[in-house]
Amino acid sequence: MISYKRKKILLVAAILVGIVGHAQFNGLLQPIDRSDEFRVIQLTDSAKSILNGVAKHSFMLRPFVTTAVKPDRKKIDWGFTSVSYSRYYNDSIGGGYNNENFYGATGWQERISVGARLQYAGFHVQVQPEWVMAQNQQQAMISNEFKDANFFSRYYFYNINTIDLPSRPGTAQIRKLFPGQSFARYEFKNGIAAGISTENIWWGPGWRNSLIMTNNAPGFLHAGVQTLKPIETKWGSFEGQALLGWLDSSGVEPVENVRQFAEFWPGAYVPKISQSNRGIMGLMFSWQPKWIPNLYIGFAASQYFYQQKTDSLDQPFSDYPYTSSPQSKYHATLGSMFMRYVMPGDHTELYAEFGRADKVATLFNLFGDSIPLAYIVGVRKLIPVGANKGFIDLAAEVAHLQLPDPRLIFTGANPFSIPQTRSWYTHPRIRQGYTHYGQLLGAGIGPGSNSQTLNISWVKGFNRVGIRAERVAHNKDFYYYSNISGNIGAGTHNRYWTDLSLTLHGQYQWKKLQLAGAITHLSALNHRWVKVDGAFDGPSTSDKLNLNISLNIRYLF
């Protein structure tokens, strides 16, 4: 924990930048976040929306291109695009999400990025590597006073063995060069492009969470085809992307192993498969029907898999300890359907996304059974504050990834059994789950979690200042698995892990210089589903506090 005096200094610094986010309001000028400026234009200024070429954009495929495609360009056009520097800080908990290649670590982190481009005819190359440095200091973990061996066994079965989502990214300082927001593609006259990329991708209408693809993890290497602008047809306009990519693991052994091996049952830990690389295939498609202006509907699907079989003892066809029988399936699928309705005259939008964690979602199976259903719903209203004085931006979003019935977690009626793995992004055979470098590709709140987010801010063009309140209930699926006993009314029912946070954020542009910052105070109740003291519902030493600060400066060439 940092001292009170130092907290005051950091608070003043963050407020100074705060009067100077974007879609996710986390003080980081990331490409997907910056698209929110154009989303506001679409909702508030029809003429300017047409002028900027975003009048018919769904904003369900991000990042997007606002400049015209010029495949008949006859000379080489090249130059620098931008240079940026970001700092990110966590006091005691590795908190925060939708921050791309920043780690879930404590202490200071830095990210330096320089971008350059080259265009000739239809060829377009952008090189924008990102250098990340993280102190990765010791962080708040489960208290040593907590000695429930049954809890820790279940913690491994449900959290550690079925997903590569380490609570701390190792114990050493981190220095890593990422390819960042780089790509090489050919852009056709009709607005379709094909190539390779390591850019971050966002699928779906949400601004805080999305079920299939977000910028919560570093961008992964992928090849594919995508639209750079809505493709006009007699049935309406279409946008989409299809990709084949490659995922990497964190390479981190759980820090919990030190205690687990010394005090409890070492056999609870099942190492991840290391011999088989993981691949990913994905498809996103959206349609703006000609007959219903301002309505956008679409779907997304993703399948992740091991790229080759292995004959080792930890081969992917075995999902021990979840079953003892061999399996013939070594891939996992998830999908969603979504919609967004825009009311430019009222400066309002409504959106929703519904998905399944076990198959491609369709209208026929989405509500056929209730096992893996999740949803995200949101509303946004911009209120003019005077002639050319900007808008008050009111936004609310609810995300629900928790299983609808806790009994779906258990095998049969036995609450003491090895659990079934049905939560979003987890898998009993592909034990890295739906992750890349140990971070989720989907909703940053994580498997089995729910969130409610409210934001109010003043916005004018790129400039913005506001406040966000958020509640995140972490992995309610594990909470029920860990605490429900075989007797009705028995068991520990007060170990929920809920984060309550309040964020002050802002961004400002002066000529070609962009500044952004945010400061978040977070209170984690029963951190990591543990309650050490405090009677049934009182404060406990297992409650934690965290201060999160992000600062970003970016210069556009």
XYZ file of C-alpha atoms in Angstrom:
557
model
C 0.000 0.000 0.000
C 1.256 3.533 -0.731
C 1.385 6.255 1.900
C -1.390 8.771 2.438
C 0.935 11.629 1.439
C 1.868 9.923 -1.813
C -1.780 9.190 -2.562
C -2.527 12.926 -2.250
C 0.254 13.760 -4.712
C -0.971 11.151 -7.210
C -4.570 12.305 -6.805
C -3.653 15.921 -7.598
C -1.651 14.793 -10.651
C -4.518 12.692 -11.963
C -7.055 15.496 -11.458
C -4.817 17.919 -13.359
C -4.828 15.521 -16.291
C -8.480 14.664 -15.723
C -9.535 18.196 -16.606
C -7.661 17.758 -19.773
C -11.884 8.943 -21.492
C -13.321 7.905 -24.426
C -15.450 4.784 -24.983
C -14.267 2.982 -21.894
C -13.232 6.043 -19.900
C -10.010 4.502 -18.549
C -7.624 7.296 -19.448
C -5.903 5.406 -22.285
C -6.014 6.692 -25.861
C -6.293 3.284 -27.482
C -7.534 2.950 -31.100
C -10.807 1.239 -30.178
C -11.495 3.837 -27.492
C -10.842 6.776 -29.813
C -13.632 5.681 -32.151
C -16.115 6.950 -29.568
C -15.624 10.490 -30.883
C -17.200 9.389 -34.168
C -19.917 7.440 -32.374
C -20.931 10.668 -30.626
C -20.965 12.467 -33.991
C -23.310 9.809 -35.399
C -25.714 10.381 -32.504
C -25.624 14.177 -32.470
C -24.827 15.683 -35.886
C -26.253 14.073 -39.038
C -24.488 16.451 -41.443
C -21.101 16.003 -39.783
C -21.734 12.251 -39.591
C -22.122 12.089 -43.375
C -19.079 14.329 -43.886
C -16.926 12.009 -41.738
C -18.269 8.902 -43.454
C -19.736 7.361 -40.288
C -23.474 7.869 -40.867
C -24.044 4.174 -41.576
C -21.316 2.637 -39.435
C -22.654 0.082 -36.983
C -19.779 0.659 -34.515
C -20.018 -3.079 -33.886
C -16.708 -3.727 -35.693
C -13.813 -1.724 -34.268
C -11.367 -0.202 -34.949
C -12.730 1.215 -38.189
C -11.359 3.364 -41.008
C -12.856 6.797 -41.721
C -10.586 7.736 -44.634
C -11.464 6.750 -48.178
C -9.842 3.690 -49.740
C -7.582 4.696 -52.645
C -6.416 1.571 -54.534
C -5.515 3.689 -57.594
C -2.829 5.615 -55.679
C 0.149 5.879 -58.086
C 2.918 7.000 -55.767
C 4.285 5.855 -52.437
C 2.812 7.719 -49.500
C 4.582 7.194 -46.186
C 5.287 8.836 -42.856
C 4.866 8.629 -39.114
C 1.340 8.366 -37.728
C 1.694 8.973 -33.990
C 3.855 8.578 -30.927
C 2.339 7.900 -27.514
C 3.356 7.303 -23.925
C 1.127 5.756 -21.250
C 1.565 5.160 -17.520
C -0.654 2.814 -15.553
C -0.660 2.229 -11.803
C -2.294 -0.165 -9.336
C -1.787 0.244 -5.615
C -2.514 -3.215 -4.164
C -4.660 -5.221 -6.638
C -3.921 -5.948 -10.286
C -7.171 -4.276 -11.328
C -8.488 -2.743 -14.520
C -9.542 -4.207 -17.848
C -9.858 -3.266 -21.545
C -6.279 -1.994 -21.374
C -4.789 -4.165 -24.147
C -1.236 -5.277 -23.306
C -1.044 -3.734 -19.839
C -0.809 -6.496 -17.242
C -2.959 -7.347 -14.236
C -0.088 -6.214 -12.038
C 0.616 -3.767 -9.221
C 3.057 -0.908 -9.243
C 3.760 1.288 -12.248
C 3.531 0.157 -15.865
C 4.658 2.070 -18.944
C 3.816 1.710 -22.619
C 5.673 3.466 -25.442
C 4.402 3.286 -29.004
C 5.583 4.808 -32.282
C 3.629 4.302 -35.495
C 4.544 4.621 -39.164
C 2.640 3.868 -42.362
C 3.307 3.155 -46.030
C 0.692 3.158 -48.806
C 1.012 2.373 -52.481
C -1.846 1.520 -54.826
C -4.076 -0.703 -52.691
C -1.301 -1.799 -50.329
C -1.395 -0.347 -46.841
C 1.176 -1.176 -44.156
C 1.195 0.178 -40.620
C 3.962 -0.635 -38.138
C 3.119 0.376 -34.577
C 5.026 -1.715 -32.005
C 4.425 -1.225 -28.276
C 7.079 -1.536 -25.576
C 5.611 -2.419 -22.157
C 7.435 -2.323 -18.821
C 5.787 -3.390 -15.540
C 7.143 -3.334 -11.973
C 4.845 -6.277 -11.112
C 5.126 -5.779 -7.372
C 3.734 -7.991 -4.626
C -0.048 -7.658 -4.508
C -2.881 -8.432 -2.119
C -3.577 -12.161 -2.067
C -5.749 -14.478 0.017
C -4.947 -13.981 3.700
C -2.734 -16.602 5.365
C -5.305 -16.658 8.170
C -7.727 -18.401 5.830
C -7.144 -22.172 6.214
C -10.099 -23.758 4.396
C -8.495 -26.625 2.448
C -11.817 -27.485 0.780
C -12.050 -23.927 -0.582
C -8.576 -24.065 -2.097
C -9.219 -27.402 -3.821
C -12.365 -25.966 -5.382
C -10.476 -22.794 -6.257
C -8.093 -24.896 -8.362
C -10.811 -27.031 -9.946
C -12.864 -24.040 -11.067
C -10.438 -21.124 -11.501
C -6.896 -22.299 -12.115
C -7.237 -25.604 -13.980
C -9.783 -24.460 -16.584
C -8.378 -21.116 -17.726
C -5.013 -19.386 -18.119
C -5.901 -16.326 -16.070
C -3.169 -15.890 -13.436
C -3.928 -13.697 -10.429
C -0.405 -12.286 -10.801
C 1.715 -12.431 -13.994
C 4.679 -14.093 -12.341
C 6.920 -12.534 -9.713
C 9.597 -10.771 -11.787
C 9.587 -7.369 -13.436
C 8.278 -7.464 -17.008
C 9.867 -6.065 -20.164
C 8.178 -7.042 -23.407
C 7.947 -5.744 -26.972
C 4.566 -6.343 -28.633
C 3.885 -5.871 -32.369
C 0.979 -3.703 -31.233
C -1.450 -2.071 -33.658
C 0.372 -3.212 -36.799
C -1.026 -4.584 -40.041
C -0.282 -5.232 -43.721
C -3.256 -5.487 -46.070
C -4.557 -4.881 -49.562
C -7.552 -2.550 -49.761
C -9.921 -3.097 -52.669
C -12.044 -0.405 -54.305
C -15.256 -1.823 -52.843
C -14.061 -1.249 -49.264
C -12.996 -4.824 -48.490
C -9.451 -5.538 -47.278
C -7.394 -8.718 -46.859
C -4.156 -9.165 -44.958
C -2.480 -9.905 -41.646
C -2.636 -7.923 -38.417
C -1.917 -7.822 -34.704
C -4.444 -5.047 -34.040
C -6.881 -5.281 -31.185
C -10.442 -6.079 -32.256
C -13.839 -5.312 -30.764
C -17.024 -7.082 -31.917
C -20.420 -5.981 -30.671
C -22.199 -2.758 -29.636
C -21.111 -2.511 -25.975
C -18.761 0.214 -24.746
C -17.615 -1.465 -21.512
C -18.032 -5.197 -22.231
C -18.616 -7.508 -25.172
C -19.025 -11.279 -25.165
C -16.798 -12.480 -28.014
C -14.027 -9.999 -28.772
C -12.680 -6.967 -26.872
C -9.407 -5.104 -26.347
C -8.945 -6.631 -22.896
C -5.920 -8.708 -24.007
C -2.985 -7.909 -26.276
C -3.794 -8.143 -29.964
C -3.061 -11.561 -31.470
C -1.565 -12.367 -34.856
C -4.313 -13.107 -37.360
C -4.959 -13.253 -41.084
C -8.316 -12.453 -42.571
C -10.757 -10.401 -44.564
C -12.768 -7.432 -43.328
C -14.801 -4.452 -44.450
C -13.263 -1.013 -44.023
C -16.592 0.723 -44.526
C -20.255 -0.379 -44.810
C -20.834 -2.183 -48.099
C -23.979 -0.821 -49.785
C -26.424 -3.256 -51.447
C -30.098 -3.203 -52.431
C -30.880 -4.934 -49.104
C -28.999 -2.433 -46.976
C -25.400 -2.095 -45.838
C -23.128 -4.809 -44.454
C -19.979 -4.958 -42.339
C -17.980 -7.984 -41.301
C -14.718 -9.715 -40.542
C -13.444 -13.293 -40.824
C -10.119 -14.303 -39.301
C -7.770 -17.148 -38.477
C -5.333 -16.429 -35.675
C -2.795 -17.779 -33.223
C -2.970 -17.508 -29.434
C -0.201 -17.675 -26.850
C -0.147 -18.686 -23.193
C 0.981 -16.691 -20.179
C 3.752 -19.171 -19.355
C 3.152 -18.371 -15.700
C 2.816 -20.952 -12.935
C 0.116 -19.927 -10.442
C 1.586 -18.040 -7.486
C -0.937 -19.928 -5.329
C 1.066 -23.132 -5.898
C 3.631 -22.181 -3.239
C 1.010 -22.244 -0.520
C -1.070 -25.042 -2.015
C 1.859 -27.426 -2.258
C 3.101 -26.612 1.244
C -0.160 -26.588 3.186
C -2.884 -28.370 1.249
C -3.268 -30.891 -1.593
C -0.697 -30.570 -4.444
C -2.799 -32.902 -6.586
C -5.408 -30.191 -7.093
C -3.172 -28.512 -9.679
C -3.385 -29.823 -13.246
C -0.695 -28.160 -15.429
C -1.672 -26.604 -18.736
C -0.809 -28.398 -21.957
C 2.354 -26.840 -23.335
C 3.049 -28.892 -26.468
C 0.000 -27.808 -28.478
C -0.281 -24.266 -29.780
C -3.751 -22.804 -29.833
C -5.514 -21.378 -32.836
C -8.639 -19.284 -33.192
C -11.197 -18.832 -35.969
C -13.711 -16.026 -35.829
C -16.503 -14.466 -37.833
C -18.444 -11.255 -37.298
C -21.242 -9.920 -39.509
C -23.623 -6.968 -39.184
C -26.486 -5.733 -41.338
C -28.297 -2.417 -41.527
C -31.640 -3.314 -43.189
C -32.652 -0.858 -45.899
C -36.255 -0.872 -44.692
C -35.478 -0.007 -41.044
C -33.123 2.992 -40.890
C -30.823 3.237 -37.870
C -31.232 -0.433 -36.897
C -28.126 -2.647 -36.918
C -28.247 -6.376 -36.269
C -25.450 -8.916 -36.332
C -23.750 -11.960 -34.935
C -20.282 -13.091 -33.931
C -18.808 -16.544 -33.420
C -15.423 -17.816 -32.348
C -13.804 -21.218 -32.048
C -10.491 -21.837 -30.285
C -8.618 -25.102 -30.549
C -5.340 -26.963 -30.209
C -3.502 -26.944 -33.508
C -2.139 -30.461 -33.165
C -2.718 -33.620 -31.158
C -0.137 -34.957 -28.740
C 0.507 -38.374 -27.238
C 1.822 -37.049 -23.922
C 0.161 -37.774 -20.598
C -1.455 -34.343 -20.623
C -2.826 -34.729 -24.136
C -5.893 -32.613 -24.911
C -8.317 -35.523 -25.198
C -8.066 -36.085 -21.447
C -9.964 -33.719 -19.194
C -8.829 -35.233 -15.881
C -9.859 -34.590 -13.170
C -13.200 -33.624 -14.709
C -13.725 -37.043 -16.268
C -11.535 -40.126 -16.590
C -12.712 -41.020 -20.094
C -10.931 -39.891 -23.286
C -12.551 -37.143 -25.331
C -12.752 -36.827 -29.109
C -13.367 -33.074 -29.127
C -10.475 -30.650 -28.685
C -12.048 -27.341 -29.621
C -14.499 -24.941 -28.000
C -17.088 -22.622 -29.548
C -18.924 -19.530 -28.383
C -21.161 -17.076 -30.162
C -23.545 -14.164 -29.805
C -26.205 -12.128 -31.570
C -26.547 -8.381 -31.095
C -28.433 -5.270 -32.139
C -28.047 -1.508 -31.934
C -30.763 1.058 -32.577
C -29.762 4.671 -33.128
C -32.063 7.679 -32.694
C -30.019 10.668 -33.973
C -32.915 13.072 -33.523
C -33.052 12.200 -29.830
C -29.254 11.745 -29.499
C -29.930 8.269 -28.096
C -28.925 4.675 -28.728
C -30.077 1.323 -27.365
C -28.157 -1.919 -27.764
C -28.113 -5.521 -26.596
C -26.050 -8.688 -27.046
C -27.054 -12.255 -26.166
C -24.700 -15.196 -26.415
C -23.961 -18.821 -25.712
C -20.731 -20.200 -24.284
C -21.068 -23.638 -25.889
C -22.025 -23.091 -29.531
C -22.708 -20.589 -32.299
C -25.754 -18.558 -31.268
C -28.810 -18.511 -33.544
C -32.401 -17.400 -33.121
C -33.376 -21.068 -32.843
C -30.994 -22.080 -30.038
C -30.363 -18.827 -28.189
C -33.230 -19.364 -25.787
C -33.668 -23.103 -26.346
C -32.106 -23.893 -22.986
C -30.667 -21.759 -20.211
C -27.287 -23.366 -19.540
C -24.741 -20.941 -21.036
C -26.786 -17.803 -21.783
C -25.186 -14.405 -21.149
C -26.236 -10.910 -22.107
C -25.130 -7.286 -22.297
C -27.637 -4.424 -22.560
C -27.012 -0.698 -22.647
C -28.472 2.739 -23.284
C -26.871 6.090 -24.031
C -28.365 9.581 -24.122
C -26.612 12.827 -25.069
C -28.242 16.046 -23.851
C -27.277 19.386 -25.494
C -26.066 21.964 -22.981
C -26.296 24.995 -25.254
C -25.357 26.250 -28.681
C -21.980 24.766 -29.548
C -21.249 23.999 -25.895
C -21.207 20.221 -26.140
C -23.371 17.530 -24.572
C -23.981 15.792 -21.285
C -23.340 12.114 -22.013
C -25.373 9.673 -19.908
C -24.545 5.979 -20.380
C -25.526 2.779 -18.576
C -24.545 -0.825 -19.299
C -25.348 -4.143 -17.624
C -23.372 -7.335 -18.297
C -24.459 -10.748 -16.993
C -22.229 -13.809 -17.496
C -23.389 -15.824 -14.489
C -25.076 -19.188 -15.056
C -28.830 -18.872 -14.466
C -28.964 -21.828 -12.043
C -26.130 -22.781 -9.639
C -27.141 -26.445 -9.890
C -25.776 -26.443 -13.446
C -22.288 -26.263 -11.958
C -22.459 -29.559 -10.096
C -22.170 -33.103 -11.408
C -25.485 -34.686 -10.533
C -26.881 -33.540 -7.194
C -23.569 -33.752 -5.356
C -22.189 -30.298 -4.383
C -18.889 -31.933 -3.333
C -18.200 -33.365 -6.791
C -15.751 -32.149 -9.413
C -17.648 -29.304 -11.136
C -18.877 -29.180 -14.680
C -17.083 -26.514 -16.723
C -19.861 -24.448 -18.247
C -18.839 -20.885 -17.408
C -17.904 -18.461 -20.151
C -14.306 -18.648 -21.423
C -13.354 -21.758 -19.402
C -12.824 -25.278 -20.712
C -11.928 -28.658 -19.150
C -9.691 -29.802 -22.038
C -8.371 -26.560 -23.544
C -7.298 -25.421 -20.105
C -5.946 -22.075 -21.244
C -9.548 -21.183 -21.997
C -10.432 -18.196 -24.149
C -7.293 -16.200 -23.390
C -4.168 -14.737 -24.963
C -1.030 -14.109 -22.896
C -3.043 -14.848 -19.762
C -5.767 -12.259 -20.406
C -9.347 -12.710 -21.585
C -10.275 -12.102 -25.201
C -13.911 -11.506 -24.236
C -15.589 -9.525 -21.469
C -12.953 -8.245 -19.058
C -15.107 -8.857 -15.985
C -14.360 -12.571 -16.418
C -16.147 -15.939 -16.256
C -19.383 -16.075 -14.247
C -19.240 -12.368 -13.431
C -21.829 -9.591 -13.563
C -21.407 -5.838 -13.789
C -23.437 -2.654 -13.728
C -21.851 0.560 -15.015
C -23.086 4.156 -14.987
C -21.281 7.088 -16.564
C -21.978 10.818 -16.808
C -19.671 13.209 -18.586
C -19.476 16.422 -20.544
C -18.272 15.908 -24.104
C -17.462 18.243 -26.966
C -15.689 16.724 -29.929
C -12.649 14.888 -28.615
C -12.693 16.692 -25.260
C -14.405 15.048 -22.319
C -14.536 15.063 -18.530
C -16.747 12.823 -16.401
C -17.257 10.269 -13.682
C -18.024 6.539 -13.835
C -19.450 4.267 -11.149
C -19.224 0.493 -11.498
C -20.112 -2.632 -9.570
C -18.547 -5.971 -10.543
C -19.600 -9.219 -8.857
C -16.774 -11.644 -9.653
C -17.433 -15.220 -10.813
C -20.717 -15.963 -9.093
C -20.507 -19.484 -10.574
C -17.422 -20.224 -8.490
C -18.967 -18.465 -5.489
C -21.861 -20.934 -5.508
C -19.641 -23.928 -6.211
C -17.321 -22.993 -3.358
C -19.945 -22.219 -0.735
C -23.076 -24.279 -1.333
C -23.289 -27.386 0.830
C -25.509 -30.436 0.536
C -27.995 -29.176 3.124
C -30.586 -26.521 2.397
C -29.850 -23.393 4.391
C -26.337 -24.535 5.294
C -22.992 -23.374 3.967
C -21.185 -20.041 3.939
C -23.259 -17.428 2.135
C -21.266 -14.246 2.790
C -18.114 -14.746 0.725
C -19.184 -12.918 -2.416
C -16.379 -10.939 -4.080
C -17.739 -7.598 -5.244
C -15.755 -4.591 -6.475
C -17.234 -1.112 -6.099
C -15.363 1.577 -8.001
C -15.599 5.287 -8.773
C -13.571 6.805 -11.618
C -12.814 10.418 -12.541
C -11.726 10.594 -16.182
C -11.043 13.108 -18.909
C -9.321 13.849 -22.194
C -8.291 16.969 -24.072
C -6.837 17.805 -27.491
C -4.723 20.854 -28.359
C -3.831 20.931 -32.050
C -2.069 17.582 -32.633
C -1.448 16.813 -28.968
C -3.900 14.575 -27.072
C -3.926 14.129 -23.300
C -5.996 11.740 -21.198
C -6.126 10.532 -17.642
C -8.242 8.681 -15.107
C -8.139 7.890 -11.414
C -10.161 5.065 -9.853
C -10.833 4.255 -6.222
C -11.853 0.608 -5.857
C -13.173 -1.224 -2.817
C -12.962 -5.029 -3.113
C -15.313 -6.705 -0.662
C -14.284 -10.240 0.318
C -11.384 -10.168 -2.113
C -11.073 -13.501 -3.969
C -14.207 -14.919 -2.303
C -12.727 -14.972 1.203
C -14.069 -13.564 4.470
C -11.655 -13.844 7.393
C -13.459 -11.926 10.145
C -16.108 -9.248 10.653
C -18.950 -11.572 11.730
C -21.553 -12.399 9.071
C -21.923 -9.097 7.220
C -19.393 -6.706 8.784
C -16.173 -5.319 7.289
C -13.324 -7.813 7.133
C -9.551 -7.694 6.829
C -10.114 -9.652 3.611
C -11.659 -6.480 2.121
C -9.093 -4.606 0.039
C -8.689 -1.081 -1.324
C -6.966 -0.166 -4.575
C -5.973 3.077 -6.271
C -5.707 2.924 -10.062
C -4.201 5.744 -12.126
C -3.739 5.988 -15.875
C -2.091 8.815 -17.816
C -1.647 9.069 -21.572
C -0.067 11.581 -23.971
C -0.249 11.162 -27.736
C 1.068 13.251 -30.604
C -0.405 12.939 -34.112
C 1.846 13.520 -37.105
